[in-house]
Amino acid sequence: MSNDSIKTSGNVEKHFFRASAADFKKIPGSPIAYWVSTKAVKGFANCERLELYSDIKTGMQTGDNELFLRFWSEVSSNKINPPNVQLGNNRWHLYSKGGDFRRWYGNVEHVVDWNNDGYAIRNLKVNGSLRSRVRDISNYFRNAASWSFVSSAYFGCRYKEPGIFFDVAGSCALESKIPIELVLGYLCSKLSTVFLNALNPTLNFQIQDIANLPYQSSNSDIKVVKDLINTSKFDWNAYETSWDFTYLPLLNSQTVGRVSDSTCVPEGITQQPEATDVGLRDKATNPTYPLPLSIKETYTQLRAHWQEMTMEMQRLEEENNNIFINAYGLQDELTPEVPLKEITLTCNPHYRYGNNKNPEELETLLLADTLKEFISYAVGCMFGRYALDKPGLILANQGETITDYLKQIPEPVFSADDDNVIPMLEGDWFTDDVTERFGQFLKVTFGDAHYEENLKFIEQALGKDIRKYFLKDFYTDHLKRYKKRPIYWLFSSPKGTFNALIYMHRYRPDTVSVVLNDYLREFRTKLSAHKNHLEAVSISSNASAGEKTKALKDIENHRKMIDELDVYEREVLYPLATEQIEIDLDDGVKVNYQKFGEALKKIPGLAAKED
């Protein structure tokens, strides 16, 4: 095939391709891929198909994802079967569903209901016809490379551990004749993109397209691929939405890291702590608080570490590309370079935020999001989902209480909330208000000496003071982080005068009564007392005209706030408290959240049908 040009009478150069019909037949399916070079066509002609080296399989079709799938964070963690474990008695199994463009590792966010050996899924029928397809269950317990069926721009393939189920949107190449690292290295190389464009120039990657890719043995370095997987895994697990999240990188005292043979971890840590580890603040996994550096200095070190990770990842990917380019003799047509926007680490802002922003904008976004993650982790520690004293999840099962927390963390450096209700109000009306508690958390983690400096740094990055962030943005960010399936629920009056967070895993039938009696009514009592004080000021002979005018204005505002709380109690919260509503985490956020009607902050799109 060749690309020639001619000049028309208007002296306009036009391009046309010369291609042999015989060349098309060398490509499986004989697509009219006229843009494919002669050397690339030879790859199809001279190499065996990938399916001879790896079993290419489509995954499960549940027949009703809304019924059978959840995000892993919605259900009790002790009901989830971990990866690398054979079928057990746990109801939920981790589930790969494709997801966004990401290479090497990640995108496992869901669990599938496998209660009673998947009986409900296996027997799901509509009008007498079987709607689901489970296929060979043993495939789910093999090493695999998984890709997303639909992609917005690039082909992304990831290592999938045994024991993680997968569906048609996240089909897999399974380990068979060769190690899965060799398959993954090939699928993540530039070569696979070239060949896939010839087989099927769309954004839908069918299993037959993957099966038909030309593959030949190469000098591929398994260690390179393992390092790429481990670095990507370390990055994926550094965020609380990962099943294997153990600690927040910003709170690790040794933020300068390296890529080791086993995993990419901060210097001095030989491996990541497991979520099940029981430790007493061992410095290797849990630094002694407060940290020796300010939050700005700590972030600066962490950012430098992330840059090193990204550059090392780029180097390794280019090395992997070079191996395959040389093996297929395409040095004259392809270069190994990988742009930063394709280095799929969450800590890489070029990938995370897109390529249409300048470096200053990217750094601003990354700093703000990193501090929002710090705030989110702080709230998790307030509820006992996490603790500074121990890595991983602490309270993450339905109905657990502060007693369960204290059994694991007898002397916490930062205590979890006793009653699972954290008010979020305009003003310091309660000592356990979320803003007050965040201040305590900041002092514990980074010390009293630099508290004002640290708080100022956070507020500058957020673009507003911390109380305003909690009131205006925190819950929106939480909904985004957990993809409209929040684990912290916001009780909120119609105009937002009253707000209180609860943690759904600690919910009990009397939780609404606690919100009502200990917080809403107490807040209204305090507002009324303050209103009485303002009324006294408004008629005091000792008050200035300005003070009286302001008092009268505040009196009217307080009256409106009290009226709002009265209506919220009478029409919403009191009737709900008397119902003593039960929830079942297995039903998921969508079902449980809607049981509380207008008591909770509305989530746009919550009722939408699942894909």
XYZ file of C-alpha atoms in Angstrom:
611
model
C 0.000 0.000 0.000
C 1.274 3.509 -0.750
C 0.177 7.089 -0.329
C 0.615 9.133 -3.537
C -0.423 12.614 -4.548
C -1.463 14.384 -7.741
C -2.043 18.005 -8.613
C -5.338 19.063 -10.153
C -5.772 21.797 -12.729
C -6.202 24.267 -9.870
C -2.768 23.206 -8.631
C -4.368 21.701 -5.503
C -2.568 18.641 -4.216
C -4.822 15.665 -3.499
C -3.810 12.434 -1.815
C -4.849 8.958 -2.811
C -3.879 5.463 -1.698
C -2.709 2.550 -3.810
C -3.660 -0.733 -2.205
C -3.748 -4.351 -3.223
C -6.939 -6.313 -2.709
C -4.735 -9.258 -1.835
C -3.330 -7.294 1.101
C -6.796 -6.765 2.533
C -7.286 -10.540 2.606
C -4.253 -10.896 4.871
C -6.117 -9.019 7.605
C -8.743 -11.150 9.405
C -12.184 -10.221 8.111
C -10.623 -8.509 5.074
C -11.516 -4.944 6.142
C -10.856 -2.137 3.659
C -8.019 -0.783 5.793
C -6.248 1.102 3.035
C -4.208 3.172 5.490
C -2.355 0.155 6.895
C 1.290 0.031 5.855
C 2.862 -2.878 3.992
C 4.976 -3.835 7.018
C 1.940 -3.831 9.260
C 0.097 -6.068 6.805
C 3.043 -8.454 6.939
C 2.430 -8.700 10.659
C -0.978 -10.183 9.954
C 0.447 -12.458 7.261
C 3.486 -13.758 9.149
C 2.339 -13.925 12.768
C -0.013 -16.240 14.588
C -3.154 -14.933 16.215
C -3.117 -13.858 19.840
C -5.873 -16.378 20.583
C -3.298 -19.167 20.153
C -1.377 -17.806 23.140
C -4.183 -16.485 25.332
C -7.830 -17.452 25.835
C -9.877 -14.420 24.792
C -13.185 -14.484 26.622
C -16.215 -12.309 27.073
C -17.560 -11.983 30.579
C -20.784 -12.264 32.474
C -24.106 -10.702 31.545
C -26.145 -10.342 34.714
C -29.267 -9.449 32.743
C -30.029 -6.681 35.243
C -27.049 -4.658 36.491
C -29.252 -2.465 38.651
C -30.395 -5.525 40.559
C -27.094 -7.363 40.848
C -24.289 -4.774 40.867
C -23.152 -2.316 43.524
C -20.119 -0.141 44.053
C -17.990 -2.014 46.565
C -18.210 0.874 49.037
C -22.012 0.546 49.276
C -22.076 -2.851 50.979
C -20.488 -4.283 54.123
C -16.816 -5.006 53.527
C -16.982 -8.306 55.417
C -19.402 -9.601 52.800
C -16.979 -9.043 49.909
C -14.815 -11.900 48.659
C -11.277 -10.516 48.222
C -9.215 -11.158 45.066
C -6.883 -14.160 44.803
C -9.387 -16.194 46.816
C -11.509 -19.027 45.479
C -15.293 -18.980 45.745
C -16.359 -18.667 49.346
C -19.486 -17.952 51.311
C -19.319 -14.184 50.846
C -22.279 -12.708 49.022
C -20.380 -10.125 46.984
C -17.472 -10.592 44.579
C -15.342 -7.852 43.056
C -16.390 -7.171 39.484
C -14.573 -5.584 36.537
C -16.922 -3.550 34.378
C -14.607 -1.820 31.937
C -14.574 1.828 32.876
C -12.543 4.824 31.777
C -9.332 4.690 29.777
C -6.634 3.348 32.068
C -3.687 1.047 31.428
C -1.905 -1.571 33.531
C -4.102 -1.688 36.653
C -7.339 -0.358 38.125
C -10.998 0.278 37.322
C -12.308 -2.397 39.700
C -15.068 -0.437 41.424
C -18.038 -2.792 41.524
C -19.155 -5.975 43.228
C -21.612 -8.542 41.896
C -24.227 -10.370 43.964
C -23.105 -14.010 43.992
C -25.367 -15.110 46.830
C -26.093 -18.829 46.859
C -23.545 -19.441 44.101
C -25.163 -16.868 41.858
C -28.507 -18.622 41.809
C -30.544 -15.475 41.148
C -28.328 -14.415 38.248
C -28.108 -17.889 36.743
C -31.904 -18.168 36.749
C -32.960 -14.659 35.750
C -35.718 -14.985 33.158
C -37.929 -12.511 31.334
C -41.059 -13.861 29.658
C -39.718 -17.373 30.108
C -36.380 -16.663 28.402
C -33.065 -16.731 30.231
C -31.776 -13.171 30.316
C -28.367 -13.701 31.901
C -25.166 -15.363 30.709
C -22.696 -16.544 33.336
C -20.385 -18.640 31.120
C -17.435 -20.625 32.515
C -17.034 -19.600 36.156
C -13.458 -20.908 36.272
C -12.398 -18.108 33.913
C -12.938 -15.590 36.696
C -10.196 -17.217 38.743
C -7.378 -16.895 36.213
C -4.792 -14.181 35.682
C -6.105 -11.882 32.996
C -5.698 -8.699 31.004
C -8.962 -6.753 30.896
C -10.033 -3.954 28.576
C -13.021 -1.660 28.247
C -15.398 -2.627 25.442
C -16.108 1.024 24.668
C -13.378 3.648 24.709
C -13.557 7.390 24.204
C -10.195 7.618 22.457
C -7.577 5.020 23.381
C -7.315 1.292 23.964
C -6.576 0.653 27.622
C -5.779 -2.773 29.024
C -5.227 -3.683 32.682
C -4.063 -6.601 34.801
C -6.963 -8.358 36.524
C -6.281 -10.515 39.524
C -7.815 -13.983 39.916
C -11.123 -13.968 41.775
C -12.370 -10.721 40.240
C -15.397 -11.428 38.054
C -15.736 -9.581 34.759
C -18.524 -8.713 32.333
C -18.937 -8.064 28.620
C -17.882 -4.421 29.055
C -14.630 -5.600 30.621
C -13.783 -8.720 28.621
C -10.459 -10.443 29.207
C -7.468 -12.150 27.677
C -6.766 -15.030 30.076
C -3.388 -16.514 30.904
C -2.817 -19.662 28.903
C 0.268 -20.547 26.819
C 2.365 -17.547 27.911
C 2.515 -15.401 31.064
C -0.193 -12.773 31.217
C 2.493 -10.076 31.535
C 3.576 -10.768 27.940
C 0.001 -10.451 26.731
C -0.576 -7.266 28.717
C 2.677 -5.710 27.536
C 1.657 -6.356 23.937
C -1.914 -5.072 24.375
C -0.677 -1.886 26.047
C 1.898 -1.230 23.317
C 1.506 0.972 20.258
C 1.461 -2.157 18.099
C -1.930 -3.295 19.366
C -3.448 0.094 18.533
C -2.099 -0.061 14.965
C -3.469 -3.556 14.422
C -6.799 -2.852 16.131
C -7.329 0.162 13.888
C -6.929 -2.145 10.918
C -9.265 -4.812 12.288
C -11.979 -2.501 13.535
C -11.529 1.285 13.212
C -14.246 2.050 15.753
C -14.168 2.633 19.494
C -15.780 -0.746 20.260
C -13.199 -3.437 21.000
C -14.792 -6.829 20.370
C -13.227 -10.036 21.683
C -12.791 -11.291 18.113
C -10.716 -8.217 17.301
C -8.410 -8.977 20.233
C -8.289 -12.655 19.316
C -7.227 -11.790 15.737
C -4.334 -9.542 16.712
C -1.057 -10.794 15.193
C 1.294 -11.954 17.922
C 4.835 -13.242 17.774
C 7.294 -14.089 20.491
C 9.487 -11.157 21.423
C 12.166 -10.271 23.877
C 9.549 -8.608 26.025
C 10.795 -7.941 29.526
C 8.344 -9.327 32.078
C 9.994 -7.263 34.796
C 9.203 -4.051 32.883
C 5.542 -5.031 32.675
C 5.436 -6.020 36.341
C 6.896 -2.659 37.310
C 4.268 -0.918 35.183
C 1.502 -2.945 36.844
C 2.855 -2.311 40.344
C 3.276 1.413 39.848
C -0.235 1.699 38.444
C -1.553 -0.437 41.304
C 0.140 1.733 43.910
C -1.388 4.814 42.289
C -4.874 3.271 42.094
C -4.774 2.167 45.733
C -3.737 5.623 46.948
C -7.359 6.814 46.727
C -10.150 5.865 49.110
C -12.431 4.585 46.351
C -10.035 1.658 45.836
C -10.872 -1.632 47.509
C -7.217 -1.877 48.625
C -6.866 1.668 49.957
C -4.821 1.604 53.171
C -3.497 5.072 53.937
C -3.478 8.588 52.530
C -0.135 9.388 50.829
C -0.223 12.958 52.150
C -0.169 11.579 55.695
C 2.777 9.269 55.160
C 5.877 10.829 56.642
C 8.113 9.375 53.938
C 6.654 10.680 50.716
C 9.697 10.279 48.495
C 9.340 6.917 46.767
C 10.832 4.497 44.328
C 9.685 1.768 41.999
C 10.806 -1.498 43.534
C 10.608 -5.012 42.202
C 7.467 -5.765 44.174
C 5.587 -2.487 44.289
C 6.053 1.243 44.079
C 5.982 2.365 47.669
C 7.387 5.236 49.710
C 11.057 4.929 50.626
C 11.615 2.720 53.631
C 8.393 0.704 53.278
C 8.971 -2.763 51.903
C 5.376 -3.385 50.933
C 1.939 -1.866 51.230
C 0.098 -2.824 54.417
C -2.917 -5.009 53.927
C -6.307 -3.625 54.918
C -6.573 -6.457 57.445
C -3.295 -5.714 59.220
C -3.575 -5.021 62.923
C -0.849 -2.615 63.989
C -0.094 -0.175 66.753
C 1.036 2.830 64.725
C 4.199 1.190 63.430
C 6.145 3.984 61.758
C 6.524 2.000 58.530
C 2.790 2.117 57.961
C 1.504 4.782 60.318
C 3.754 7.786 60.946
C 3.931 9.364 64.368
C 1.704 12.436 64.559
C 2.033 15.328 64.254
C 4.090 15.129 61.069
C 7.438 16.972 61.082
C 6.635 19.109 58.040
C 3.931 21.639 57.245
C 1.194 20.492 54.893
C 2.677 22.686 52.149
C 6.126 21.122 52.545
C 4.607 17.650 52.694
C 2.607 18.248 49.524
C 5.705 19.593 47.773
C 7.572 16.363 48.554
C 4.609 14.239 47.550
C 4.192 16.143 44.280
C 7.876 15.568 43.481
C 7.388 11.852 44.167
C 4.377 11.763 41.849
C 6.382 13.445 39.109
C 9.111 10.835 39.517
C 6.503 8.069 39.325
C 5.012 9.572 36.180
C 8.358 9.990 34.450
C 9.434 6.475 35.402
C 6.133 5.149 34.105
C 6.669 7.023 30.843
C 10.181 5.570 30.527
C 8.961 2.023 31.131
C 6.073 2.362 28.678
C 8.439 3.631 26.006
C 10.791 0.734 26.715
C 7.878 -1.663 26.318
C 6.878 0.026 23.043
C 10.426 -0.173 21.733
C 10.573 -3.920 22.320
C 7.495 -4.562 20.194
C 8.311 -2.002 17.511
C 11.677 -3.697 16.969
C 10.175 -7.185 17.092
C 7.760 -6.319 14.253
C 10.287 -4.307 12.249
C 8.298 -1.087 12.375
C 11.119 1.227 13.469
C 10.649 3.365 10.341
C 6.929 3.811 10.972
C 6.473 4.042 14.738
C 8.287 5.753 17.565
C 8.137 4.542 21.170
C 7.250 7.925 22.682
C 4.195 8.109 24.934
C 2.729 11.575 25.643
C 2.126 12.500 29.270
C -1.639 12.572 28.751
C -1.480 8.800 28.102
C 0.403 7.977 31.313
C -2.699 6.796 33.124
C -1.838 7.536 36.737
C -4.377 9.471 38.770
C -1.505 11.449 40.272
C -0.587 12.621 36.741
C -2.578 15.820 36.076
C -2.006 15.633 32.302
C -4.048 12.414 32.270
C -6.428 13.270 35.099
C -7.594 16.641 33.781
C -7.068 16.413 30.038
C -4.643 18.059 27.690
C -6.354 21.402 27.088
C -5.033 23.114 30.221
C -1.735 24.873 30.793
C 0.747 23.618 33.436
C -0.322 26.211 36.009
C -3.983 25.185 35.694
C -3.057 21.511 36.028
C -1.041 22.128 39.187
C -3.834 24.223 40.683
C -6.369 21.460 40.090
C -4.101 18.728 41.451
C -3.314 20.658 44.635
C -6.991 21.435 45.265
C -8.075 17.846 44.689
C -5.292 16.451 46.877
C -6.405 18.663 49.750
C -10.038 17.720 49.141
C -8.950 14.088 49.464
C -7.259 15.013 52.741
C -10.516 16.590 53.936
C -12.520 13.551 52.813
C -10.147 11.267 54.697
C -10.496 13.502 57.760
C -14.287 13.088 57.634
C -13.758 9.335 57.286
C -11.677 9.417 60.463
C -14.419 11.438 62.188
C -16.907 8.657 61.447
C -14.495 5.807 62.231
C -14.377 4.488 58.675
C -10.636 5.115 58.941
C -8.241 5.811 61.784
C -4.837 7.461 61.938
C -3.669 4.557 64.094
C -4.257 1.724 61.623
C -4.260 1.351 57.827
C -7.343 0.450 55.837
C -10.984 0.263 56.785
C -11.998 0.237 60.452
C -15.809 0.506 60.634
C -17.174 -0.643 57.264
C -19.911 -3.127 58.091
C -23.591 -2.515 58.674
C -24.578 -1.365 62.157
C -21.086 -1.115 63.628
C -20.767 1.268 66.571
C -18.202 3.245 68.501
C -17.753 0.170 70.713
C -16.599 -1.832 67.692
C -14.234 1.011 66.856
C -12.688 1.097 70.330
C -12.098 -2.653 70.226
C -9.781 -2.039 67.268
C -8.434 1.365 68.305
C -8.408 1.471 72.132
C -6.492 4.769 72.397
C -7.006 6.704 69.142
C -4.877 9.749 68.445
C -7.988 11.250 66.838
C -11.306 9.920 68.135
C -14.270 8.857 66.033
C -17.639 10.512 66.635
C -19.696 8.807 69.337
C -23.205 9.060 67.918
C -22.573 8.984 64.136
C -24.016 12.477 63.631
C -21.764 15.376 62.643
C -23.493 18.754 62.245
C -22.428 21.003 59.383
C -23.674 24.518 60.153
C -23.027 28.206 59.567
C -21.369 29.064 62.862
C -19.842 27.102 65.741
C -23.048 25.967 67.435
C -21.730 22.491 68.335
C -18.331 21.320 69.520
C -18.533 18.328 67.156
C -19.395 20.480 64.125
C -17.528 19.214 61.072
C -15.486 22.416 60.755
C -14.450 22.279 64.409
C -13.527 18.618 64.131
C -11.526 19.218 60.967
C -9.530 21.833 62.832
C -8.763 19.239 65.507
C -7.755 16.713 62.837
C -5.408 19.221 61.211
C -3.768 19.935 64.573
C -3.325 16.228 65.330
C -1.799 15.441 61.943
C 0.350 18.533 61.380
C 0.615 20.066 64.843
C -0.490 23.205 66.676
C 2.584 25.250 65.816
C 1.765 25.598 62.114
C -2.017 25.331 62.399
C -2.870 28.806 61.085
C -0.310 28.486 58.287
C -1.639 25.055 57.310
C -5.269 26.145 57.389
C -4.458 29.182 55.267
C -2.662 26.979 52.722
C -5.696 24.686 52.488
C -8.155 27.559 52.178
C -6.088 29.255 49.466
C -6.027 26.018 47.480
C -9.795 25.609 47.895
C -10.472 29.257 47.061
C -12.634 29.748 50.179
C -12.589 29.317 53.956
C -12.990 25.801 55.303
C -16.464 26.314 56.794
C -17.781 27.650 53.507
C -16.218 24.677 51.694
C -18.034 22.241 53.954
C -21.339 24.078 53.541
C -21.157 24.692 49.792
C -18.879 22.105 48.198
C -18.045 19.121 50.387
C -21.147 17.089 49.662
C -21.005 17.845 45.942
C -17.415 16.597 45.906
C -18.416 13.533 47.918
C -21.151 12.674 45.404
C -18.666 13.041 42.570
C -16.030 10.919 44.319
C -18.503 8.114 44.976
C -20.352 8.490 41.658
C -23.709 9.459 43.185
C -23.592 6.570 45.670
C -22.513 8.462 48.814
C -21.411 6.652 51.950
C -21.972 9.785 54.056
C -25.557 11.029 53.943
C -26.587 14.642 54.439
C -29.701 15.487 56.441
C -30.580 18.960 55.206
C -33.515 21.335 55.782
C -35.110 22.881 52.651
C -32.933 26.016 52.566
C -29.889 24.474 54.202
C -30.157 26.182 57.579
C -29.671 22.781 59.234
C -27.233 20.167 57.914
C -25.902 17.020 59.536
C -23.835 14.168 58.127
C -24.196 10.516 59.065
C -22.219 7.453 57.940
C -24.545 4.911 56.374
C -22.601 1.852 57.594
C -23.185 3.012 61.181
C -26.863 3.853 60.622
C -29.351 2.425 63.136
C -33.154 2.748 63.251
C -32.808 5.406 65.986
C -30.298 7.543 64.031
C -32.994 9.913 62.749
C -34.176 10.409 66.337
C -30.621 11.355 67.328
C -30.495 13.877 64.490
C -33.861 15.277 65.585
C -33.482 15.382 69.353
C -29.782 16.009 69.884
C -29.098 18.307 66.959
C -32.101 19.853 65.183
C -34.035 20.694 68.350
C -30.872 21.675 70.203
C -29.895 23.961 67.331
C -33.338 25.557 67.322
C -33.134 26.114 71.077
C -29.782 27.860 70.640
C -31.149 29.959 67.773
C -34.137 30.993 69.906
C -31.878 31.945 72.809
C -29.719 34.011 70.495
C -32.818 35.613 68.984
C -33.939 36.617 72.510
C -30.528 38.166 73.084
C -30.801 40.137 69.836
C -34.247 41.379 70.833
C -32.786 42.658 74.076
C -30.040 44.476 72.139
C -32.617 46.039 69.790
C -34.338 47.811 72.696
C -31.318 48.412 74.909
C -30.543 52.024 75.766
C -26.851 51.081 75.852
C -26.813 49.877 72.241
C -25.864 52.183 69.391
C -28.195 52.861 66.465
C -26.009 50.685 64.245
C -26.087 47.804 66.721
C -29.876 48.063 66.980
C -30.293 48.089 63.196
C -28.081 45.027 62.830
C -29.893 43.284 65.677
C -33.280 43.866 64.018
C -31.976 42.449 60.754
C -30.520 39.388 62.497
C -33.758 38.884 64.434
C -35.661 38.582 61.174
C -33.091 36.128 59.791
C -33.285 34.026 62.928
C -37.083 34.028 62.746
C -36.968 32.696 59.196
C -34.420 30.042 60.188
C -36.520 28.902 63.131
C -39.621 28.732 60.955
C -37.713 26.611 58.443
C -36.587 24.221 61.188
C -40.142 23.990 62.549
C -41.504 22.947 59.159
C -38.622 20.511 58.581
C -39.271 18.857 61.936
C -43.042 18.785 61.681
C -43.395 17.647 58.088
C -40.264 15.605 57.517
C -37.970 14.646 60.370
C -40.395 13.866 63.202
C -42.613 11.541 61.090
C -39.458 9.837 59.825
C -38.058 9.383 63.324
C -41.236 7.654 64.456
C -40.961 5.157 61.596
C -37.646 3.764 62.872
C -36.643 2.929 59.298
C -34.494 -0.122 58.688
C -31.967 -0.213 55.881
C -30.072 -3.091 54.284
C -26.705 -2.178 52.772
C -27.051 -5.084 50.351
C -29.838 -3.098 48.670
C -27.375 -0.339 47.829
C -27.469 3.422 48.222
C -30.072 3.962 45.531
C -32.743 1.996 47.373
C -31.808 3.004 50.913
C -31.219 6.725 50.357
C -34.631 7.204 48.796
C -36.352 5.759 51.889
C -35.621 9.042 53.662
C -37.337 11.251 51.103
C -36.922 14.983 51.661
C -34.996 14.520 54.894
C -31.797 14.025 52.907
C -30.119 16.288 50.405
C -31.468 15.512 46.953
C -29.083 13.685 44.612
C -29.807 14.598 40.975
C -30.065 11.505 38.800
C -30.202 9.033 41.688
C -33.389 7.445 40.368
C -31.968 6.991 36.851
C -31.809 3.455 35.456
C -28.448 1.677 35.745
C -26.491 0.596 32.670
